[in-house]
Short mmCIF file of N, CA and C in Angstrom, two decimals:
data_model
loop_
_atom_site.label_atom_id
_atom_site.label_comp_id
_atom_site.label_asym_id
_atom_site.label_seq_id
_atom_site.Cartn_x
_atom_site.Cartn_y
_atom_site.Cartn_z
N GLN V 1 131.73 -65.43 24.38
CA GLN V 1 132.47 -64.62 23.41
C GLN V 1 131.61 -64.43 22.17
N VAL V 2 131.49 -63.17 21.74
CA VAL V 2 130.68 -62.85 20.58
C VAL V 2 131.41 -63.26 19.31
N GLN V 3 130.70 -63.97 18.44
CA GLN V 3 131.28 -64.38 17.16
C GLN V 3 130.30 -64.11 16.03
N LEU V 4 130.85 -63.67 14.91
CA LEU V 4 130.06 -63.41 13.70
C LEU V 4 130.71 -64.15 12.54
N VAL V 5 129.90 -64.86 11.78
CA VAL V 5 130.42 -65.61 10.64
C VAL V 5 129.57 -65.31 9.41
N GLU V 6 130.21 -64.69 8.40
CA GLU V 6 129.51 -64.34 7.17
C GLU V 6 129.57 -65.48 6.15
N SER V 7 128.60 -65.49 5.26
CA SER V 7 128.59 -66.41 4.14
C SER V 7 127.75 -65.82 3.03
N GLY V 8 127.84 -66.43 1.85
CA GLY V 8 126.98 -66.02 0.75
C GLY V 8 127.64 -65.19 -0.33
N GLY V 9 128.88 -64.82 -0.13
CA GLY V 9 129.57 -64.06 -1.16
C GLY V 9 129.83 -64.90 -2.39
N GLY V 10 130.25 -64.25 -3.47
CA GLY V 10 130.54 -64.96 -4.70
C GLY V 10 130.74 -64.01 -5.85
N SER V 11 130.71 -64.57 -7.04
CA SER V 11 130.91 -63.79 -8.25
C SER V 11 129.62 -63.75 -9.05
N VAL V 12 129.22 -62.55 -9.46
CA VAL V 12 128.02 -62.38 -10.27
C VAL V 12 128.30 -61.37 -11.37
N GLN V 13 127.45 -61.38 -12.37
CA GLN V 13 127.54 -60.37 -13.41
C GLN V 13 126.77 -59.13 -12.98
N SER V 14 127.15 -58.02 -13.58
CA SER V 14 126.45 -56.77 -13.31
C SER V 14 124.95 -56.96 -13.53
N GLY V 15 124.15 -56.46 -12.58
CA GLY V 15 122.71 -56.63 -12.64
C GLY V 15 122.21 -57.82 -11.86
N GLY V 16 123.11 -58.67 -11.41
CA GLY V 16 122.74 -59.86 -10.68
C GLY V 16 122.46 -59.59 -9.21
N SER V 17 122.18 -60.67 -8.48
CA SER V 17 121.82 -60.57 -7.06
C SER V 17 122.62 -61.57 -6.23
N LEU V 18 122.80 -61.22 -4.98
CA LEU V 18 123.39 -62.10 -3.98
C LEU V 18 122.73 -61.84 -2.65
N ARG V 19 122.72 -62.86 -1.80
CA ARG V 19 122.21 -62.70 -0.44
C ARG V 19 123.30 -63.13 0.53
N LEU V 20 123.73 -62.19 1.33
CA LEU V 20 124.74 -62.47 2.35
C LEU V 20 124.05 -62.82 3.66
N SER V 21 124.69 -63.71 4.42
CA SER V 21 124.19 -64.07 5.75
C SER V 21 125.30 -63.88 6.77
N CYS V 22 124.89 -63.61 7.99
CA CYS V 22 125.84 -63.46 9.09
C CYS V 22 125.25 -64.15 10.31
N ALA V 23 125.86 -65.23 10.71
CA ALA V 23 125.40 -65.98 11.88
C ALA V 23 126.12 -65.46 13.12
N ALA V 24 125.32 -65.09 14.12
CA ALA V 24 125.86 -64.53 15.35
C ALA V 24 125.72 -65.52 16.49
N SER V 25 126.69 -65.51 17.39
CA SER V 25 126.61 -66.37 18.56
C SER V 25 127.34 -65.71 19.71
N GLY V 26 127.01 -66.15 20.91
CA GLY V 26 127.75 -65.70 22.08
C GLY V 26 127.20 -64.50 22.79
N TYR V 27 126.05 -63.98 22.34
CA TYR V 27 125.47 -62.84 23.04
C TYR V 27 123.98 -62.77 22.72
N ALA V 28 123.33 -61.89 23.48
CA ALA V 28 121.89 -61.71 23.29
C ALA V 28 121.65 -60.88 22.05
N TYR V 29 121.54 -61.55 20.92
CA TYR V 29 121.51 -60.90 19.61
C TYR V 29 120.50 -59.77 19.55
N ARG V 30 119.36 -59.97 20.07
CA ARG V 30 118.27 -59.01 19.87
C ARG V 30 118.51 -57.68 20.55
N ARG V 31 119.47 -57.62 21.45
CA ARG V 31 119.71 -56.38 22.18
C ARG V 31 120.61 -55.41 21.44
N TYR V 32 121.25 -55.86 20.39
CA TYR V 32 122.30 -55.05 19.84
C TYR V 32 122.01 -54.57 18.43
N CYS V 33 122.92 -53.74 17.95
CA CYS V 33 122.84 -53.12 16.65
C CYS V 33 123.73 -53.89 15.69
N MET V 34 123.21 -54.20 14.50
CA MET V 34 123.96 -54.97 13.53
C MET V 34 124.07 -54.18 12.23
N ALA V 35 125.17 -54.39 11.53
CA ALA V 35 125.38 -53.66 10.28
C ALA V 35 126.26 -54.44 9.32
N TRP V 36 126.16 -54.04 8.07
CA TRP V 36 127.05 -54.54 7.03
C TRP V 36 127.97 -53.40 6.57
N PHE V 37 129.24 -53.75 6.43
CA PHE V 37 130.23 -52.83 5.90
C PHE V 37 130.91 -53.50 4.70
N ARG V 38 131.60 -52.70 3.92
CA ARG V 38 132.38 -53.26 2.82
C ARG V 38 133.67 -52.48 2.65
N GLN V 39 134.64 -53.17 2.08
CA GLN V 39 135.92 -52.53 1.83
C GLN V 39 136.50 -53.09 0.54
N ALA V 40 136.71 -52.20 -0.41
CA ALA V 40 137.33 -52.56 -1.68
C ALA V 40 138.83 -52.29 -1.58
N PRO V 41 139.62 -52.94 -2.41
CA PRO V 41 141.07 -52.73 -2.37
C PRO V 41 141.43 -51.26 -2.54
N GLY V 42 142.27 -50.75 -1.65
CA GLY V 42 142.71 -49.37 -1.74
C GLY V 42 141.73 -48.34 -1.23
N LYS V 43 140.61 -48.81 -0.69
CA LYS V 43 139.58 -47.88 -0.20
C LYS V 43 139.32 -48.14 1.28
N GLY V 44 138.69 -47.17 1.90
CA GLY V 44 138.35 -47.30 3.31
C GLY V 44 137.13 -48.17 3.52
N ARG V 45 136.89 -48.52 4.77
CA ARG V 45 135.73 -49.34 5.11
C ARG V 45 134.50 -48.45 5.19
N GLU V 46 133.47 -48.80 4.46
CA GLU V 46 132.27 -47.97 4.43
C GLU V 46 131.05 -48.74 4.91
N GLY V 47 130.19 -48.03 5.58
CA GLY V 47 128.95 -48.62 6.03
C GLY V 47 127.97 -48.77 4.88
N VAL V 48 127.34 -49.91 4.81
CA VAL V 48 126.38 -50.20 3.74
C VAL V 48 124.95 -50.11 4.26
N ALA V 49 124.69 -50.79 5.37
CA ALA V 49 123.35 -50.82 5.92
C ALA V 49 123.42 -51.18 7.38
N VAL V 50 122.46 -50.68 8.14
CA VAL V 50 122.42 -50.94 9.58
C VAL V 50 120.98 -51.22 10.00
N ILE V 51 120.83 -52.04 11.02
CA ILE V 51 119.50 -52.36 11.54
C ILE V 51 119.57 -52.42 13.06
N ASP V 52 118.57 -51.83 13.71
CA ASP V 52 118.59 -51.86 15.17
C ASP V 52 117.69 -52.97 15.69
N SER V 53 117.61 -53.08 17.00
CA SER V 53 116.87 -54.20 17.61
C SER V 53 115.38 -54.13 17.33
N ASP V 54 114.88 -52.94 16.98
CA ASP V 54 113.46 -52.78 16.65
C ASP V 54 113.18 -52.97 15.16
N GLY V 55 114.24 -53.18 14.39
CA GLY V 55 114.06 -53.38 12.96
C GLY V 55 114.19 -52.14 12.12
N SER V 56 114.50 -51.00 12.71
CA SER V 56 114.70 -49.77 11.95
C SER V 56 116.01 -49.87 11.18
N THR V 57 116.00 -49.35 9.95
CA THR V 57 117.16 -49.50 9.08
C THR V 57 117.62 -48.16 8.51
N ASP V 58 118.89 -48.14 8.14
CA ASP V 58 119.46 -47.02 7.38
C ASP V 58 120.42 -47.60 6.36
N TYR V 59 120.56 -46.87 5.25
CA TYR V 59 121.40 -47.34 4.16
C TYR V 59 122.31 -46.23 3.64
N ALA V 60 123.43 -46.65 3.11
CA ALA V 60 124.27 -45.71 2.38
C ALA V 60 123.52 -45.30 1.11
N ASP V 61 123.70 -44.07 0.69
CA ASP V 61 123.00 -43.58 -0.50
C ASP V 61 123.31 -44.44 -1.73
N SER V 62 124.50 -44.97 -1.78
CA SER V 62 124.92 -45.73 -2.96
C SER V 62 124.18 -47.05 -3.13
N VAL V 63 123.52 -47.52 -2.08
CA VAL V 63 122.84 -48.82 -2.18
C VAL V 63 121.34 -48.72 -1.96
N LYS V 64 120.84 -47.55 -1.64
CA LYS V 64 119.41 -47.40 -1.40
C LYS V 64 118.60 -47.85 -2.61
N GLY V 65 117.56 -48.61 -2.33
CA GLY V 65 116.70 -49.11 -3.40
C GLY V 65 117.21 -50.39 -4.03
N ARG V 66 118.44 -50.78 -3.73
CA ARG V 66 119.00 -52.01 -4.30
C ARG V 66 119.31 -53.06 -3.23
N PHE V 67 119.72 -52.64 -2.06
CA PHE V 67 120.09 -53.55 -0.97
C PHE V 67 119.04 -53.50 0.12
N THR V 68 118.84 -54.64 0.78
CA THR V 68 117.92 -54.71 1.91
C THR V 68 118.57 -55.48 3.04
N ILE V 69 118.64 -54.85 4.21
CA ILE V 69 119.16 -55.51 5.40
C ILE V 69 117.97 -56.05 6.20
N SER V 70 118.14 -57.23 6.75
CA SER V 70 117.08 -57.81 7.56
C SER V 70 117.72 -58.75 8.57
N GLN V 71 116.90 -59.21 9.50
CA GLN V 71 117.42 -60.12 10.51
C GLN V 71 116.34 -61.08 10.94
N ASP V 72 116.78 -62.25 11.35
CA ASP V 72 115.90 -63.24 11.94
C ASP V 72 116.45 -63.50 13.34
N SER V 73 115.84 -62.84 14.32
CA SER V 73 116.37 -62.95 15.68
C SER V 73 116.18 -64.34 16.26
N THR V 74 115.25 -65.11 15.73
CA THR V 74 115.06 -66.48 16.21
C THR V 74 116.23 -67.36 15.79
N LYS V 75 116.89 -66.96 14.71
CA LYS V 75 118.05 -67.71 14.21
C LYS V 75 119.35 -66.98 14.49
N ASN V 76 119.28 -65.81 15.15
CA ASN V 76 120.48 -65.00 15.39
C ASN V 76 121.25 -64.76 14.10
N THR V 77 120.52 -64.42 13.05
CA THR V 77 121.15 -64.27 11.74
C THR V 77 120.77 -62.94 11.10
N LEU V 78 121.77 -62.31 10.53
CA LEU V 78 121.62 -61.05 9.81
C LEU V 78 121.76 -61.34 8.33
N TYR V 79 121.00 -60.62 7.51
CA TYR V 79 121.05 -60.83 6.07
C TYR V 79 121.28 -59.51 5.33
N LEU V 80 121.81 -59.63 4.12
CA LEU V 80 121.89 -58.49 3.22
C LEU V 80 121.52 -58.99 1.83
N GLN V 81 120.34 -58.61 1.37
CA GLN V 81 119.91 -58.94 0.02
C GLN V 81 120.42 -57.85 -0.91
N MET V 82 121.20 -58.23 -1.89
CA MET V 82 121.80 -57.26 -2.80
C MET V 82 121.29 -57.53 -4.21
N ASN V 83 120.57 -56.57 -4.75
CA ASN V 83 120.02 -56.68 -6.10
C ASN V 83 120.65 -55.64 -7.01
N THR V 84 120.51 -55.87 -8.30
CA THR V 84 121.02 -54.94 -9.31
C THR V 84 122.47 -54.55 -9.00
N LEU V 85 123.28 -55.55 -8.78
CA LEU V 85 124.66 -55.30 -8.41
C LEU V 85 125.44 -54.63 -9.53
N LYS V 86 126.36 -53.77 -9.12
CA LYS V 86 127.21 -53.03 -10.05
C LYS V 86 128.67 -53.37 -9.77
N PRO V 87 129.54 -53.15 -10.73
CA PRO V 87 130.97 -53.39 -10.47
C PRO V 87 131.49 -52.62 -9.26
N ASP V 88 130.95 -51.44 -9.00
CA ASP V 88 131.38 -50.65 -7.84
C ASP V 88 131.00 -51.29 -6.51
N ASP V 89 130.12 -52.28 -6.54
CA ASP V 89 129.73 -52.97 -5.31
C ASP V 89 130.72 -54.06 -4.93
N ALA V 90 131.66 -54.37 -5.81
CA ALA V 90 132.63 -55.41 -5.53
C ALA V 90 133.50 -55.02 -4.34
N ALA V 91 133.59 -55.91 -3.37
CA ALA V 91 134.35 -55.61 -2.15
C ALA V 91 134.31 -56.81 -1.23
N MET V 92 135.07 -56.72 -0.15
CA MET V 92 134.90 -57.67 0.95
C MET V 92 133.80 -57.10 1.84
N TYR V 93 132.82 -57.92 2.13
CA TYR V 93 131.70 -57.49 2.96
C TYR V 93 131.82 -58.10 4.35
N TYR V 94 131.62 -57.25 5.35
CA TYR V 94 131.73 -57.65 6.74
C TYR V 94 130.43 -57.35 7.47
N CYS V 95 130.04 -58.24 8.36
CA CYS V 95 129.00 -57.87 9.30
C CYS V 95 129.66 -57.50 10.62
N ALA V 96 128.99 -56.66 11.37
CA ALA V 96 129.55 -56.15 12.60
C ALA V 96 128.45 -55.88 13.61
N ALA V 97 128.82 -55.91 14.87
CA ALA V 97 127.89 -55.67 15.97
C ALA V 97 128.36 -54.49 16.80
N ASN V 98 127.40 -53.64 17.13
CA ASN V 98 127.62 -52.52 18.04
C ASN V 98 126.96 -52.88 19.35
N LEU V 99 127.76 -53.13 20.37
CA LEU V 99 127.23 -53.65 21.63
C LEU V 99 126.69 -52.55 22.55
N SER V 100 126.95 -51.31 22.25
CA SER V 100 126.46 -50.19 23.06
C SER V 100 125.91 -49.11 22.14
N PRO V 101 124.85 -49.44 21.41
CA PRO V 101 124.38 -48.50 20.38
C PRO V 101 123.63 -47.30 20.92
N SER V 102 123.66 -46.25 20.16
CA SER V 102 122.82 -45.09 20.39
C SER V 102 122.01 -44.91 19.11
N PRO V 103 120.98 -44.06 19.13
CA PRO V 103 120.22 -43.85 17.89
C PRO V 103 121.09 -43.40 16.73
N TRP V 104 122.15 -42.64 17.02
CA TRP V 104 123.04 -42.17 15.96
C TRP V 104 123.96 -43.28 15.46
N THR V 105 124.61 -43.95 16.39
CA THR V 105 125.59 -44.96 15.96
C THR V 105 124.92 -46.20 15.38
N CYS V 106 123.60 -46.33 15.64
CA CYS V 106 122.86 -47.42 15.03
C CYS V 106 121.90 -46.88 13.98
N GLY V 107 122.28 -45.79 13.36
CA GLY V 107 121.47 -45.18 12.32
C GLY V 107 122.38 -44.55 11.27
N LEU V 108 122.15 -43.29 11.00
CA LEU V 108 122.95 -42.62 9.97
C LEU V 108 124.43 -42.59 10.33
N GLY V 109 124.74 -42.59 11.61
CA GLY V 109 126.14 -42.59 12.01
C GLY V 109 126.88 -43.83 11.57
N ALA V 110 126.16 -44.94 11.46
CA ALA V 110 126.80 -46.19 11.07
C ALA V 110 127.20 -46.19 9.60
N VAL V 111 126.37 -45.55 8.77
CA VAL V 111 126.64 -45.56 7.32
C VAL V 111 127.33 -44.28 6.87
N GLY V 112 127.67 -43.42 7.82
CA GLY V 112 128.41 -42.22 7.47
C GLY V 112 129.91 -42.44 7.64
N ARG V 113 130.67 -41.35 7.45
CA ARG V 113 132.12 -41.43 7.54
C ARG V 113 132.55 -41.93 8.91
N GLY V 114 133.41 -42.92 8.91
CA GLY V 114 133.92 -43.45 10.17
C GLY V 114 132.94 -44.27 10.95
N GLY V 115 131.83 -44.63 10.35
CA GLY V 115 130.81 -45.38 11.06
C GLY V 115 131.32 -46.68 11.66
N TYR V 116 132.28 -47.29 11.00
CA TYR V 116 132.81 -48.56 11.48
C TYR V 116 133.44 -48.44 12.87
N LEU V 117 133.82 -47.25 13.25
CA LEU V 117 134.47 -47.06 14.55
C LEU V 117 133.54 -47.36 15.72
N HIS V 118 132.24 -47.38 15.47
CA HIS V 118 131.26 -47.61 16.53
C HIS V 118 131.00 -49.10 16.76
N PHE V 119 131.61 -49.96 15.96
CA PHE V 119 131.29 -51.37 16.01
C PHE V 119 132.48 -52.16 16.55
N GLU V 120 132.18 -52.96 17.58
CA GLU V 120 133.26 -53.63 18.30
C GLU V 120 133.56 -55.04 17.80
N VAL V 121 132.57 -55.69 17.26
CA VAL V 121 132.73 -57.10 16.90
C VAL V 121 132.58 -57.24 15.39
N TRP V 122 133.47 -58.00 14.77
CA TRP V 122 133.51 -58.15 13.33
C TRP V 122 133.63 -59.60 12.91
N GLY V 123 133.01 -59.91 11.78
CA GLY V 123 133.22 -61.21 11.18
C GLY V 123 134.48 -61.19 10.32
N GLN V 124 134.74 -62.32 9.67
CA GLN V 124 135.96 -62.45 8.88
C GLN V 124 135.80 -61.92 7.47
N GLY V 125 134.56 -61.68 7.05
CA GLY V 125 134.30 -61.12 5.74
C GLY V 125 133.96 -62.17 4.70
N THR V 126 133.22 -61.74 3.69
CA THR V 126 132.90 -62.60 2.55
C THR V 126 133.06 -61.76 1.29
N GLN V 127 133.70 -62.32 0.28
CA GLN V 127 134.07 -61.57 -0.91
C GLN V 127 132.93 -61.53 -1.92
N VAL V 128 132.67 -60.35 -2.44
CA VAL V 128 131.69 -60.17 -3.51
C VAL V 128 132.42 -59.61 -4.73
N THR V 129 132.28 -60.29 -5.85
CA THR V 129 132.88 -59.85 -7.10
C THR V 129 131.78 -59.63 -8.13
N VAL V 130 131.82 -58.51 -8.81
CA VAL V 130 130.81 -58.17 -9.81
C VAL V 130 131.52 -57.86 -11.13
N SER V 131 131.21 -58.62 -12.14
CA SER V 131 131.83 -58.40 -13.44
C SER V 131 130.89 -57.62 -14.34
N SER V 132 131.48 -56.79 -15.17
CA SER V 132 130.67 -55.94 -16.06
C SER V 132 130.37 -56.65 -17.38
#
């Protein structure tokens, strides 16, 4: 059974940094597509960043240049380095796995509207709070 467990969330001031981690188990991690999503109260779930098995990445425009997605396949762990955080970045952050990815669903499709629909497995989320 595929399981994802996030950690690393917390409270920071605007301009600060956080590093989120997502530990994966129960499947051949390197074969699949991984992504980070976030959801703020009253808003829909939006794709933040995605990475495929070859290491290719895509980002939402709102986080480009500030966030970096990476993975350590030897540890079956996904990361999201978040720098220069803004109050608008405050949300519950989720990692997710797409077990049957295509170039679209593991690329711009993941960070576009409805991108979360392509991902079958989800972690429980980790809260990020940014104060101004």
